[in-house]
PDB file of C-alpha atoms in Angstrom:
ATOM      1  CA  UNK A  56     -19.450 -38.031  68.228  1.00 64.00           C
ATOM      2  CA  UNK A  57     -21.518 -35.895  66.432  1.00 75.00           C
ATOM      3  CA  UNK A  58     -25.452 -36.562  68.398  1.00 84.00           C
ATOM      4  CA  UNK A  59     -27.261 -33.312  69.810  1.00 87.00           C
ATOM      5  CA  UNK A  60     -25.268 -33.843  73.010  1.00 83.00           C
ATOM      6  CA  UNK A  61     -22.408 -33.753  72.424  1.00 84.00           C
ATOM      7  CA  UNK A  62     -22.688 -30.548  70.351  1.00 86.00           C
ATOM      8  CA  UNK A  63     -25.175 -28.816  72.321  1.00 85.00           C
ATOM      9  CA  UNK A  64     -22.418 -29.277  75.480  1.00 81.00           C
ATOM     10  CA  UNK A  65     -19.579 -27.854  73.030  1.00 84.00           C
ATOM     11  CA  UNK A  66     -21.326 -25.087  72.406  1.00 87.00           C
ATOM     12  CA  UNK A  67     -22.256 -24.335  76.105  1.00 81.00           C
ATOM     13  CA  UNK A  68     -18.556 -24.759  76.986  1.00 81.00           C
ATOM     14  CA  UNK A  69     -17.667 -22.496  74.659  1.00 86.00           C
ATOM     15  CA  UNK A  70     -20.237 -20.036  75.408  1.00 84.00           C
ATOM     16  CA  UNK A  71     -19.587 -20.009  78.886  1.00 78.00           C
ATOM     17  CA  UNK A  72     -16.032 -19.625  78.535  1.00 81.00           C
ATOM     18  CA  UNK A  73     -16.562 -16.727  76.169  1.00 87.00           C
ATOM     19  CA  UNK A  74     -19.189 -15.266  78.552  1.00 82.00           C
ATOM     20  CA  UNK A  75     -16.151 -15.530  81.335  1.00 80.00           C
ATOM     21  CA  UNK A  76     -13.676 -13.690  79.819  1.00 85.00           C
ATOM     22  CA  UNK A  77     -16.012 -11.143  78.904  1.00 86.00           C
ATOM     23  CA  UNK A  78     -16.875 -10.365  82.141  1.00 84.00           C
ATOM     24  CA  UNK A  79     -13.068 -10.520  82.727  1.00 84.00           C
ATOM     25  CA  UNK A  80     -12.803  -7.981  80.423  1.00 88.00           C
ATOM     26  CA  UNK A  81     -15.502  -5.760  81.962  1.00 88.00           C
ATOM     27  CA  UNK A  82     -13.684  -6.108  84.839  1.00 86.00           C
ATOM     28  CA  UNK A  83     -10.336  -4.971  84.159  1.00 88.00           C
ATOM     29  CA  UNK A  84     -11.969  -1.734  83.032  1.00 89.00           C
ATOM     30  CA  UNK A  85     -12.846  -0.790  86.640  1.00 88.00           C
ATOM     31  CA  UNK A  86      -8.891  -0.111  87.339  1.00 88.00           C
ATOM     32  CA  UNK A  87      -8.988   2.788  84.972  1.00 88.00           C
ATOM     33  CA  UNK A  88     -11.283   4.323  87.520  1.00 86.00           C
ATOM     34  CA  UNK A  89      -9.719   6.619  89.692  1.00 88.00           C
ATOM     35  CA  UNK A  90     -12.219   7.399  92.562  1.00 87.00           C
ATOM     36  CA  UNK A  91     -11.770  11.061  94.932  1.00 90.00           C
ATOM     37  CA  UNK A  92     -13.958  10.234  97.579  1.00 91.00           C
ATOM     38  CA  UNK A  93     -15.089  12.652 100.792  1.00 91.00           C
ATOM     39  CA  UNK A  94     -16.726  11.565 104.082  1.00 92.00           C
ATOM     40  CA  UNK A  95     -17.195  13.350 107.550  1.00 92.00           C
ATOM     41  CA  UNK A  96     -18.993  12.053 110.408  1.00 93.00           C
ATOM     42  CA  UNK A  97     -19.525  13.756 113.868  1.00 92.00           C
ATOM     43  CA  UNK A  98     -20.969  12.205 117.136  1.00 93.00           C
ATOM     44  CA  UNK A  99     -24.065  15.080 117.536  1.00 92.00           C
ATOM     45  CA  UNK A 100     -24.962  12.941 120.830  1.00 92.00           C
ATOM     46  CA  UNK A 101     -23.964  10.734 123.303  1.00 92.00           C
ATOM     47  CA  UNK A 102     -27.882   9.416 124.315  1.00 93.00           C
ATOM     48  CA  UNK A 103     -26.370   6.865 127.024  1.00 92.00           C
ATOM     49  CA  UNK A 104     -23.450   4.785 128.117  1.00 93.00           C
ATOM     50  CA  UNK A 105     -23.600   1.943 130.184  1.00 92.00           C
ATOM     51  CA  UNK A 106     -22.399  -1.829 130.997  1.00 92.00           C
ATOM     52  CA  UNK A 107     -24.671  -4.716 130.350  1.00 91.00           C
ATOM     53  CA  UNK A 108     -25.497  -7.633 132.872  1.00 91.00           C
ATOM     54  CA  UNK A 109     -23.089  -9.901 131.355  1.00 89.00           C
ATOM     55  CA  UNK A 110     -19.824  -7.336 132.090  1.00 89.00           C
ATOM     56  CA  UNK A 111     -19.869  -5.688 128.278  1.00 91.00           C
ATOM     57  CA  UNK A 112     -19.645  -1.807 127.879  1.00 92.00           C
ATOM     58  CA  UNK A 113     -22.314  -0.885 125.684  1.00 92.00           C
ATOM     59  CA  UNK A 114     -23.105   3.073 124.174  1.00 93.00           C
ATOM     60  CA  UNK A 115     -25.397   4.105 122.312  1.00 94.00           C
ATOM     61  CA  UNK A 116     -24.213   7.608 119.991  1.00 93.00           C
ATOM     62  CA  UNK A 117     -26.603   9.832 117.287  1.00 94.00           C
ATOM     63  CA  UNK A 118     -24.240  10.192 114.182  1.00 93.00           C
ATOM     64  CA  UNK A 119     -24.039  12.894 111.678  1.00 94.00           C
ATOM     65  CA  UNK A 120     -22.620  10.942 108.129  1.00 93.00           C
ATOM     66  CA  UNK A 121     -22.095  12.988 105.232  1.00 93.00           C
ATOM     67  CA  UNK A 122     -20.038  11.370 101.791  1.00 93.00           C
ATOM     68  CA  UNK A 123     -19.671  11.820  98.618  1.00 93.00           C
ATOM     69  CA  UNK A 124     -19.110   8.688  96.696  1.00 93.00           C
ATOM     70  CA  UNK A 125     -20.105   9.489  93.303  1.00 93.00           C
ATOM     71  CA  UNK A 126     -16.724   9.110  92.087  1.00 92.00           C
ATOM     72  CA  UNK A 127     -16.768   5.119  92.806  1.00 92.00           C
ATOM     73  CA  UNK A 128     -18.992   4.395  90.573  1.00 92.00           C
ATOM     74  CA  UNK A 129     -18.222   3.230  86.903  1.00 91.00           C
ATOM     75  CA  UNK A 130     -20.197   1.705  84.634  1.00 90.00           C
ATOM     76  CA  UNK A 131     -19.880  -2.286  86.206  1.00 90.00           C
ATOM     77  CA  UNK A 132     -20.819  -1.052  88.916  1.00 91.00           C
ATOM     78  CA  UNK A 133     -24.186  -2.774  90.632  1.00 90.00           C
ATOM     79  CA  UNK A 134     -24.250  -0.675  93.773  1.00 91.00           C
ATOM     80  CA  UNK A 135     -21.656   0.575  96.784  1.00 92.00           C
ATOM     81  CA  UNK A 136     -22.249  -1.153 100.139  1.00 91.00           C
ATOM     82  CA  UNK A 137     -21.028   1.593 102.552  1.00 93.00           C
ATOM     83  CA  UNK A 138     -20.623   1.217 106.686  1.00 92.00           C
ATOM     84  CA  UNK A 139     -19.102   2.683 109.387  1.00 94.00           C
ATOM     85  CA  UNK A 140     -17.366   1.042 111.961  1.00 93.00           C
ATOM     86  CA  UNK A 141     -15.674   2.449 115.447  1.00 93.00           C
ATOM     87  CA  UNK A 142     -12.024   0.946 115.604  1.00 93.00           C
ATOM     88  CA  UNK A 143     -10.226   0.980 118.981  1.00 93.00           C
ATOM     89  CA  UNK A 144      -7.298  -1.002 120.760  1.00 91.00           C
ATOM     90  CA  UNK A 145      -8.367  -2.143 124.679  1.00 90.00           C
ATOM     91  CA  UNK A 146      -5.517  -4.109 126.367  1.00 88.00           C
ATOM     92  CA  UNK A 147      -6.570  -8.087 125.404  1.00 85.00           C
ATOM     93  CA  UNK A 148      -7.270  -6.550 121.543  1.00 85.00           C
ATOM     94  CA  UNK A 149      -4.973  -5.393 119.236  1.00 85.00           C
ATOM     95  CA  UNK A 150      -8.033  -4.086 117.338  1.00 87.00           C
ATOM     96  CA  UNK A 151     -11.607  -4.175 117.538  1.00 88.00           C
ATOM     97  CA  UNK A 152     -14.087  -3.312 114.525  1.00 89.00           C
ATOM     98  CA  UNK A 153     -17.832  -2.719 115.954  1.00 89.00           C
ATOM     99  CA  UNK A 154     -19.843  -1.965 112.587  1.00 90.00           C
ATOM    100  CA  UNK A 155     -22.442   1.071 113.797  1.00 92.00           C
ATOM    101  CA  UNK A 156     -24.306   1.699 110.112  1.00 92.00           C
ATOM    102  CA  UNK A 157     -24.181   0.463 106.910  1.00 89.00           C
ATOM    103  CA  UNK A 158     -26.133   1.375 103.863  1.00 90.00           C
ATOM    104  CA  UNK A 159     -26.861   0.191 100.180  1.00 90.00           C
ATOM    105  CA  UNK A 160     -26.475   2.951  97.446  1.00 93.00           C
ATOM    106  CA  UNK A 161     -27.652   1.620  94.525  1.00 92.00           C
ATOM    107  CA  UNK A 162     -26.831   4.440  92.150  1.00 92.00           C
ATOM    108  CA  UNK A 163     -24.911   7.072  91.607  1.00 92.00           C
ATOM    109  CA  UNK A 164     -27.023   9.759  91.925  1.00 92.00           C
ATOM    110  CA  UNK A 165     -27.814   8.326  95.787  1.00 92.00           C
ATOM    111  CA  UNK A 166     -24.205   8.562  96.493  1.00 91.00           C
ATOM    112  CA  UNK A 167     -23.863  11.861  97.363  1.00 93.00           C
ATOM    113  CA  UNK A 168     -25.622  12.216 100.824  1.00 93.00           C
ATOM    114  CA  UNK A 169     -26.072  13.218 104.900  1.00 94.00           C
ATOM    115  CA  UNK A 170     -27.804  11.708 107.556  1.00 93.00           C
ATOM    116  CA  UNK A 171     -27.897  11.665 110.758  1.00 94.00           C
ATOM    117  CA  UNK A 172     -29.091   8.484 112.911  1.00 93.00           C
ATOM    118  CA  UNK A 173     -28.320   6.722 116.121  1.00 93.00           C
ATOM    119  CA  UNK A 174     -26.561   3.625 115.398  1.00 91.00           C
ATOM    120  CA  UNK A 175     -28.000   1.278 113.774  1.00 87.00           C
ATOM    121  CA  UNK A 176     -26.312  -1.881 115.108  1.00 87.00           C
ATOM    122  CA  UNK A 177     -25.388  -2.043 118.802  1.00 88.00           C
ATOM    123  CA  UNK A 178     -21.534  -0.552 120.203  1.00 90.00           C
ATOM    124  CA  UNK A 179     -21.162  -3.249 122.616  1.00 88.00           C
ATOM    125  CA  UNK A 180     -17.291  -3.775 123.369  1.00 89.00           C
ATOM    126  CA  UNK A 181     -15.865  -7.431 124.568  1.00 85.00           C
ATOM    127  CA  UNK A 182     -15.364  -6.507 127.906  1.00 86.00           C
ATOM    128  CA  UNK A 183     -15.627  -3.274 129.798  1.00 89.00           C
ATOM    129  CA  UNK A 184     -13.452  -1.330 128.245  1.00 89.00           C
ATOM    130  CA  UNK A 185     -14.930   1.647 126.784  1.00 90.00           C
ATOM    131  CA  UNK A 186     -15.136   4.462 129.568  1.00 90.00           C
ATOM    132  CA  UNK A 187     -12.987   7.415 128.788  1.00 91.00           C
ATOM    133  CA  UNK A 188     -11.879   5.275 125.194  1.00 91.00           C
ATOM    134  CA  UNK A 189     -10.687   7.068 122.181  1.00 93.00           C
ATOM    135  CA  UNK A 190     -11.319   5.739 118.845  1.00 93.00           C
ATOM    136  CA  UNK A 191     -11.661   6.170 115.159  1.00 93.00           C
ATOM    137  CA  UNK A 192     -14.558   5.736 112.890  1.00 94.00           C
ATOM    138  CA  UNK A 193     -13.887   4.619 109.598  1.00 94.00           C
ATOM    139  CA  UNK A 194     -16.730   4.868 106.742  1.00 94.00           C
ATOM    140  CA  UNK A 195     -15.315   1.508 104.582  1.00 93.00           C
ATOM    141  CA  UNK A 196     -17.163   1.202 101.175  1.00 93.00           C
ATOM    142  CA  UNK A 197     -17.523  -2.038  99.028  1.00 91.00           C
ATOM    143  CA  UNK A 198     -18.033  -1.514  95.483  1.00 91.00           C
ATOM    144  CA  UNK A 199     -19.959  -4.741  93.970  1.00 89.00           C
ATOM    145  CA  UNK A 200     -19.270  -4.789  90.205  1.00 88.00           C
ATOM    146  CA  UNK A 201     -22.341  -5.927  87.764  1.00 87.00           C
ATOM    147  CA  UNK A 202     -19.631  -8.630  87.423  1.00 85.00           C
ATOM    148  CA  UNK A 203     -15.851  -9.337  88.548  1.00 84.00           C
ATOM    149  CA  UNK A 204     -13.347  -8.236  90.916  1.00 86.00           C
ATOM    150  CA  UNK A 205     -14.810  -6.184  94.040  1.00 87.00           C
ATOM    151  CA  UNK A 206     -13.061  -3.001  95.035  1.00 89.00           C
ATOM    152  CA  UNK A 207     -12.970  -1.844  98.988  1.00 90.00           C
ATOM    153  CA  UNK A 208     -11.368   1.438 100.439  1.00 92.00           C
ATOM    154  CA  UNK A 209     -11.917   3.487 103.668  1.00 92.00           C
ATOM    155  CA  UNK A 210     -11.488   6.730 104.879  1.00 93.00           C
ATOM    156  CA  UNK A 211     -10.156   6.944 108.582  1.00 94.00           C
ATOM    157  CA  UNK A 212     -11.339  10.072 110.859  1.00 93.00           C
ATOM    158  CA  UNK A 213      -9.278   9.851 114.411  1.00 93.00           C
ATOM    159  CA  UNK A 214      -9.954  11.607 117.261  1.00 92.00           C
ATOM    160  CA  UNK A 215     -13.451  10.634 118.758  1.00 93.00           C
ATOM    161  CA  UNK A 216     -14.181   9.781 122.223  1.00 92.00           C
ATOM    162  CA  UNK A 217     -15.946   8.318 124.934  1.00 92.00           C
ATOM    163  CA  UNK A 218     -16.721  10.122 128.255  1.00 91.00           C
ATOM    164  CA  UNK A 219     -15.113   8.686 131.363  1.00 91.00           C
ATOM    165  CA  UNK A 220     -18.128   8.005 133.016  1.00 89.00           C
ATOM    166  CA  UNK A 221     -21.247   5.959 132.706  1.00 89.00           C
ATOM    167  CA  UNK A 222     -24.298   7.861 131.987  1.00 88.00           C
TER     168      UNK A 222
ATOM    169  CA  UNK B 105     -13.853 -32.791  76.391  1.00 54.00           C
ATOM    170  CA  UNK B 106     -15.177 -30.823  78.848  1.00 59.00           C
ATOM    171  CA  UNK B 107     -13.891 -32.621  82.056  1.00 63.00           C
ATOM    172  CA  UNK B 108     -10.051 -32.176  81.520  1.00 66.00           C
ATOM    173  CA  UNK B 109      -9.988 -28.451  80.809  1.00 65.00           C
ATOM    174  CA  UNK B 110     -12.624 -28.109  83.317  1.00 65.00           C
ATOM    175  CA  UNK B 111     -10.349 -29.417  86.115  1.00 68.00           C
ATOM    176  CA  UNK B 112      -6.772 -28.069  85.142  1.00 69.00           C
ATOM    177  CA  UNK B 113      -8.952 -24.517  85.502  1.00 69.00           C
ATOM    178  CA  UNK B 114     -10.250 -25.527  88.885  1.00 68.00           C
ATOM    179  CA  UNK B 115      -6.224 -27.013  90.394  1.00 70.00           C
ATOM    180  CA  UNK B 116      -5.101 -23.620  88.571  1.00 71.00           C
ATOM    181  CA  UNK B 117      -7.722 -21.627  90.561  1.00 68.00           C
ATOM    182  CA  UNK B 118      -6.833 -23.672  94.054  1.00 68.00           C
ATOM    183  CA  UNK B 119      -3.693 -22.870  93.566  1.00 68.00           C
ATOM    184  CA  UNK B 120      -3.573 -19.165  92.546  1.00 67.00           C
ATOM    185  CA  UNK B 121      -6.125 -18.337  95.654  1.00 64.00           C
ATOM    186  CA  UNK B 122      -4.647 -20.806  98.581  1.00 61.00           C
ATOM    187  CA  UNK B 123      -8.088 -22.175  99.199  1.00 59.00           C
ATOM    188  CA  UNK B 124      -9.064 -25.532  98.984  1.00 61.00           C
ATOM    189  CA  UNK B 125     -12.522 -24.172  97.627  1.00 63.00           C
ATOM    190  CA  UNK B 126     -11.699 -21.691  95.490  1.00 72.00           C
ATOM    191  CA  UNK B 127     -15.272 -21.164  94.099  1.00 78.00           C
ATOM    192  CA  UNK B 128     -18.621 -21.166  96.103  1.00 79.00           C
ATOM    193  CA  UNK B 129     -22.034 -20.341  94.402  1.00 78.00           C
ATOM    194  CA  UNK B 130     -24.109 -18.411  96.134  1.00 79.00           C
ATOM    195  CA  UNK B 131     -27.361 -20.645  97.425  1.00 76.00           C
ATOM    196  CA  UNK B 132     -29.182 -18.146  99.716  1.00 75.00           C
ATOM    197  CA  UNK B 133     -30.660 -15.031  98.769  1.00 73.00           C
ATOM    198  CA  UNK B 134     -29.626 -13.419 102.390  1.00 73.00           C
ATOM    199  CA  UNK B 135     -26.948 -11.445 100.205  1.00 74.00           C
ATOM    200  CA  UNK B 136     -29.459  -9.733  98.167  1.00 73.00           C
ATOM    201  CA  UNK B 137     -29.593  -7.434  96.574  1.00 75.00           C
ATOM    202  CA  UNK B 138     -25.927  -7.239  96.617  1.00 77.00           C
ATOM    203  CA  UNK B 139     -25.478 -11.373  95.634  1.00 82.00           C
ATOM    204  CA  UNK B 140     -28.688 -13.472  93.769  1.00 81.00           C
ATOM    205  CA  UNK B 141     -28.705 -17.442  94.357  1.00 80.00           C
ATOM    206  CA  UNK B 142     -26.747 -18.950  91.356  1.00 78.00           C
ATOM    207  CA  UNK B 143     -23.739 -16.484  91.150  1.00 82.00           C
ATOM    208  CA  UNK B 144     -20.591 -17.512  91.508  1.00 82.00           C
ATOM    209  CA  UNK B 145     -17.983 -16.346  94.013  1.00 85.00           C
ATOM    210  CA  UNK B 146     -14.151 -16.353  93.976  1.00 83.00           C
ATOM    211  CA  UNK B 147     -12.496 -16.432  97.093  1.00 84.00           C
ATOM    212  CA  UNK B 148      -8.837 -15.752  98.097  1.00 82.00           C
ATOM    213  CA  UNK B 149      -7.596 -17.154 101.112  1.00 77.00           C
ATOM    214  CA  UNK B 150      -4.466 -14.589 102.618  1.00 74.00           C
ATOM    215  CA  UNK B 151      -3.053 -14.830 105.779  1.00 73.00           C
ATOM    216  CA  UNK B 152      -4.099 -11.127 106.790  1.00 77.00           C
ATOM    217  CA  UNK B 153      -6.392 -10.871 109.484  1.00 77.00           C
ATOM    218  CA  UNK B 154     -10.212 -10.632 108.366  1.00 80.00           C
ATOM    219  CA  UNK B 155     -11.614  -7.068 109.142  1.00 84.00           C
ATOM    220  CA  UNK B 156     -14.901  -5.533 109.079  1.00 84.00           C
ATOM    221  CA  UNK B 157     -16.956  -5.595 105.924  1.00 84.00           C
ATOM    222  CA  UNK B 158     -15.516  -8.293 104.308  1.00 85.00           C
ATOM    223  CA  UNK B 159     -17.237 -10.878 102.752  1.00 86.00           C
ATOM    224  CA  UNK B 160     -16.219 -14.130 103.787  1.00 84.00           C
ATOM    225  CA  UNK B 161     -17.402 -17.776 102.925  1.00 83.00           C
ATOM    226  CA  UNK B 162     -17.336 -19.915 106.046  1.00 81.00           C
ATOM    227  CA  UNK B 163     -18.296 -23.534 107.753  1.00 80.00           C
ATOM    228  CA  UNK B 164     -20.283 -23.910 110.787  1.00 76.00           C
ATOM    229  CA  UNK B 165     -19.023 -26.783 113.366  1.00 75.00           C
ATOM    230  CA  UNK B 166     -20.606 -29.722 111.862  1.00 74.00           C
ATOM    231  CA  UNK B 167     -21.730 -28.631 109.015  1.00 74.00           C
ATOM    232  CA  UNK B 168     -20.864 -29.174 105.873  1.00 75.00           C
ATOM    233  CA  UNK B 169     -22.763 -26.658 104.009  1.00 77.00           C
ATOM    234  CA  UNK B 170     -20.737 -22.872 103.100  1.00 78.00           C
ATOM    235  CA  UNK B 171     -22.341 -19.972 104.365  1.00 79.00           C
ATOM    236  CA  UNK B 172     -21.529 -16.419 102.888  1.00 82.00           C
ATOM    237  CA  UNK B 173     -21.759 -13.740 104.924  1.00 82.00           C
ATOM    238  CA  UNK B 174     -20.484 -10.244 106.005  1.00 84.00           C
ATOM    239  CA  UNK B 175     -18.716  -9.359 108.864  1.00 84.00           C
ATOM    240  CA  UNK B 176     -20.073  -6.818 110.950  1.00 83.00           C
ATOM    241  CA  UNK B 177     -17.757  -6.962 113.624  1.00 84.00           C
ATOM    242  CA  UNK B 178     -14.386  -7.946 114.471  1.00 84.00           C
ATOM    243  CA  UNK B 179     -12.529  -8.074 118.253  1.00 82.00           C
ATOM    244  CA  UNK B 180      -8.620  -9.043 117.280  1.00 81.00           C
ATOM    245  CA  UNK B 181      -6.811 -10.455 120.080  1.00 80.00           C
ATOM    246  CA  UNK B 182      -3.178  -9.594 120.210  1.00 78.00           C
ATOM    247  CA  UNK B 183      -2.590 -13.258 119.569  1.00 74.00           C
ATOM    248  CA  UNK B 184      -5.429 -14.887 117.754  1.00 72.00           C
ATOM    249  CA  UNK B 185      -8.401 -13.409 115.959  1.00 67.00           C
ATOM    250  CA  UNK B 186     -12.107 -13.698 117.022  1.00 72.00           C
ATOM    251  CA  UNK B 187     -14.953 -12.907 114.826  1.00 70.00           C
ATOM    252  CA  UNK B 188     -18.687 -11.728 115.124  1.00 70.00           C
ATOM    253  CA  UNK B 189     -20.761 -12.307 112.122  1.00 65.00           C
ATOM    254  CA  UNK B 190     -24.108 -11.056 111.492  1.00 62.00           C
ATOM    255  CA  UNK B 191     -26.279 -10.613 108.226  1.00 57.00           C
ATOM    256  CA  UNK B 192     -28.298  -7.339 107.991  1.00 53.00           C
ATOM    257  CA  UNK B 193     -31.105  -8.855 109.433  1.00 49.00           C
ATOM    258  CA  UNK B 194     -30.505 -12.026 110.989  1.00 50.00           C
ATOM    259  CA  UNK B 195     -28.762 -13.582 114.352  1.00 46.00           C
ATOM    260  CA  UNK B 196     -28.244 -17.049 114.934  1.00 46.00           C
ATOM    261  CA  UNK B 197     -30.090 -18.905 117.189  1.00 41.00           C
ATOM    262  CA  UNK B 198     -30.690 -15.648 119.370  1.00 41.00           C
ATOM    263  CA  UNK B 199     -26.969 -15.456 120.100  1.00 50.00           C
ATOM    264  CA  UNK B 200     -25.039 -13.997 118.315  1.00 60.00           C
ATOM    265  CA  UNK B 201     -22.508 -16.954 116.169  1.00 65.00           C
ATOM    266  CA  UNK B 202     -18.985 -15.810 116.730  1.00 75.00           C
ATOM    267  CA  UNK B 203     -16.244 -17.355 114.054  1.00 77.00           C
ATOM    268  CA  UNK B 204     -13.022 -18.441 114.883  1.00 77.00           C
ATOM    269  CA  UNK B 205     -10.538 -18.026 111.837  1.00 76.00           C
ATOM    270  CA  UNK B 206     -10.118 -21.741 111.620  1.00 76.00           C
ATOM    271  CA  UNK B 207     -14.189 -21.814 110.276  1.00 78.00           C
ATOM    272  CA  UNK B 208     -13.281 -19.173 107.614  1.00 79.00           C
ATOM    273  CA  UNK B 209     -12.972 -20.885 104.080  1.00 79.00           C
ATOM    274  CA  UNK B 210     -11.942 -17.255 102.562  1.00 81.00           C
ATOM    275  CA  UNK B 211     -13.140 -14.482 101.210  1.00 84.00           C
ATOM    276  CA  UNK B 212     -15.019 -12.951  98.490  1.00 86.00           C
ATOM    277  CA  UNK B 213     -12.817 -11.008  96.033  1.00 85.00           C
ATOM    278  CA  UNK B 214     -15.021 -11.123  93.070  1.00 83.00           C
ATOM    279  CA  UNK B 215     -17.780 -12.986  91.837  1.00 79.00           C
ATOM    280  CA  UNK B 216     -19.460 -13.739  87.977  1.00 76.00           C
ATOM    281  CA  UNK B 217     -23.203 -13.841  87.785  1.00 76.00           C
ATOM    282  CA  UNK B 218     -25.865 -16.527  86.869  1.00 71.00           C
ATOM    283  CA  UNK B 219     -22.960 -19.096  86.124  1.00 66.00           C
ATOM    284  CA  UNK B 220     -23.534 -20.824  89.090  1.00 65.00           C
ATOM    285  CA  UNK B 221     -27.093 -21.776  88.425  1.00 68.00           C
ATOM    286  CA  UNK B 222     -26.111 -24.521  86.202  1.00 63.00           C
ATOM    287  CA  UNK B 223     -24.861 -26.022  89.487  1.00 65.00           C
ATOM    288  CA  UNK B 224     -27.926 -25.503  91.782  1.00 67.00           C
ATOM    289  CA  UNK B 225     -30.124 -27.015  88.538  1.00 66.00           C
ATOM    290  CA  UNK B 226     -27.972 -30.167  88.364  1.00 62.00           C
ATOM    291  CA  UNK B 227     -27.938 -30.375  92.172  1.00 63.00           C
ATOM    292  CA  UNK B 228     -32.046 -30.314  92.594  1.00 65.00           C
ATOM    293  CA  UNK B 229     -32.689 -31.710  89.665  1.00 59.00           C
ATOM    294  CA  UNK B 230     -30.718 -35.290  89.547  1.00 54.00           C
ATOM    295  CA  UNK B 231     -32.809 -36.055  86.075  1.00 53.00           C
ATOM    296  CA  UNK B 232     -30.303 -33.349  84.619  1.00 50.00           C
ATOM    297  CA  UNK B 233     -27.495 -35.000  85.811  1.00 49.00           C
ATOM    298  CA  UNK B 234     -27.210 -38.014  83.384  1.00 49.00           C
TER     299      UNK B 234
END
């Protein structure tokens, strides 16, 4: 009852458990945070717009993204993994979520930013939807503690759209 | 000493998130830099719809291994859900692998790091085991 073993695997138990709630604990002080965060994004450029072999709609857009998410950063916080997706309703989806950028920011100092870039992940809709569409893009932003509960949050900007035409 | 606490916190743990596999640890490194092989990950399984940018934990048809990914896109039908998931880099098999909710273990809602190395250790090295 009392060999190496058994001791040395009390005292990891223990240890680990104590290592637990101290993360727990680190944790918890990320709701005291209050973040204020800004984004804007405009569509600079349509570059083309057509419909794919297989029947999808697929468009291809150069994006302006500016954000400042300084303010979502605490102290457990390992980085902010930020995207922007287009969100639309066609008639056999109550919502579609096409993911056009995303982007580590691994400090705080890098959180403050604009660029502008075509998209980095292809707008291809399920189905042929898309000519003349309106939709929103939403810049969503995870932030990944150094340990513990992860916080998400999104800023919605209505009002883009699609040209009724292919081009 | 260690077994019965150890398994009152993992029942407490199924129950409090709805999933039958409350905890994953994370084997791959395809989450880097965001998650490192060895942490741990707690899931939550809610009935709300899975949207874009979530982190889920799900099972391949026939396979019995957990795979943690991000969703990069999501098409909703009005009366079921269908799912695209993609990692930053990589596509399965050349097309892409679209989930259906009932593959979807849960997802990611916080995770502790390192713990879960203990696990992968014991796992490849059966000598550690005993």
């Amino acid at each position: 009852m009392h060999s190496f073993w058994y001791r040395a695997n009390a005292l990891l138990t223990f240890a680990v458990t104590i290592l637990a709630l101290m993360c727990a604990m680190a944790s918890i002080t990320d709701h005291l945070n209050v973040p204020q965060p800004q984004a804007d994004v405009q569509v600079s450029n349509i570059n083309w717009f057509r419909k794919q072999p297989n029947g999808n709609d697929e468009v291809s857009l150069t994006l302006t993204i500016s954000a400042d998410l300084q303010s979502t950063f605490t102290w457990n916080t390992k980085q902010v993994f930020v995207f922007l997706a287009a969100e639309y309703e066609t008639p056999k989806n109550s919502l579609n979520q096409v993911s056009l950028w995303d982007g580590i920011i691994p400090s705080k100092d890098q959180a403050k930013f604009s660029i502008q870039t075509t998209n980095k992940y292809r707008f291809i809709d399920q189905g042929s939807n898309l000519r003349g569409k309106e939709f929103n893009l939403t810049l969503h932003w995870h932030v990944m503690p150094k340990t513990g509960r992860m916080f998400a949050d999104k800023i919605v900007m209505p009002g883009f759209g699609l040209p009724q035409e292919y081009r | 000493m260690v077994v019965t606490p150890a398994l009152m916190i993992w029942k407490a743990l199924m129950c409090t998130t709805g999933s039958e596999l409350p905890v994953v640890v994370v084997l791959s490194g395809s989450m880097e830099p965001g998650f490192k092989r060895g942490d741990i990950l707690f899931l939550h399984a809610s009935k709300d719809p899975i949207h874009a940018g979530e982190i889920i934990v799900f099972n391949v048809d026939g396979e019995d291994i957990s795979i943690v990914h991000r969703v990069v896109k999501v098409h909703e039908r009005k009366d079921t859900a269908k799912l695209d998931v993609l990692t930053k880099r990589i596509a399965y098999y050349h097309d892409q692998l679209w989930l259906q909710e009932r593959h979807i273990m849960g997802r990611a809602v916080g995770f502790l790091p390192y713990v879960g190395s203990f696990t992968i250790i014991m796992t490849e090295k059966p000598v550690i085991k005993q």
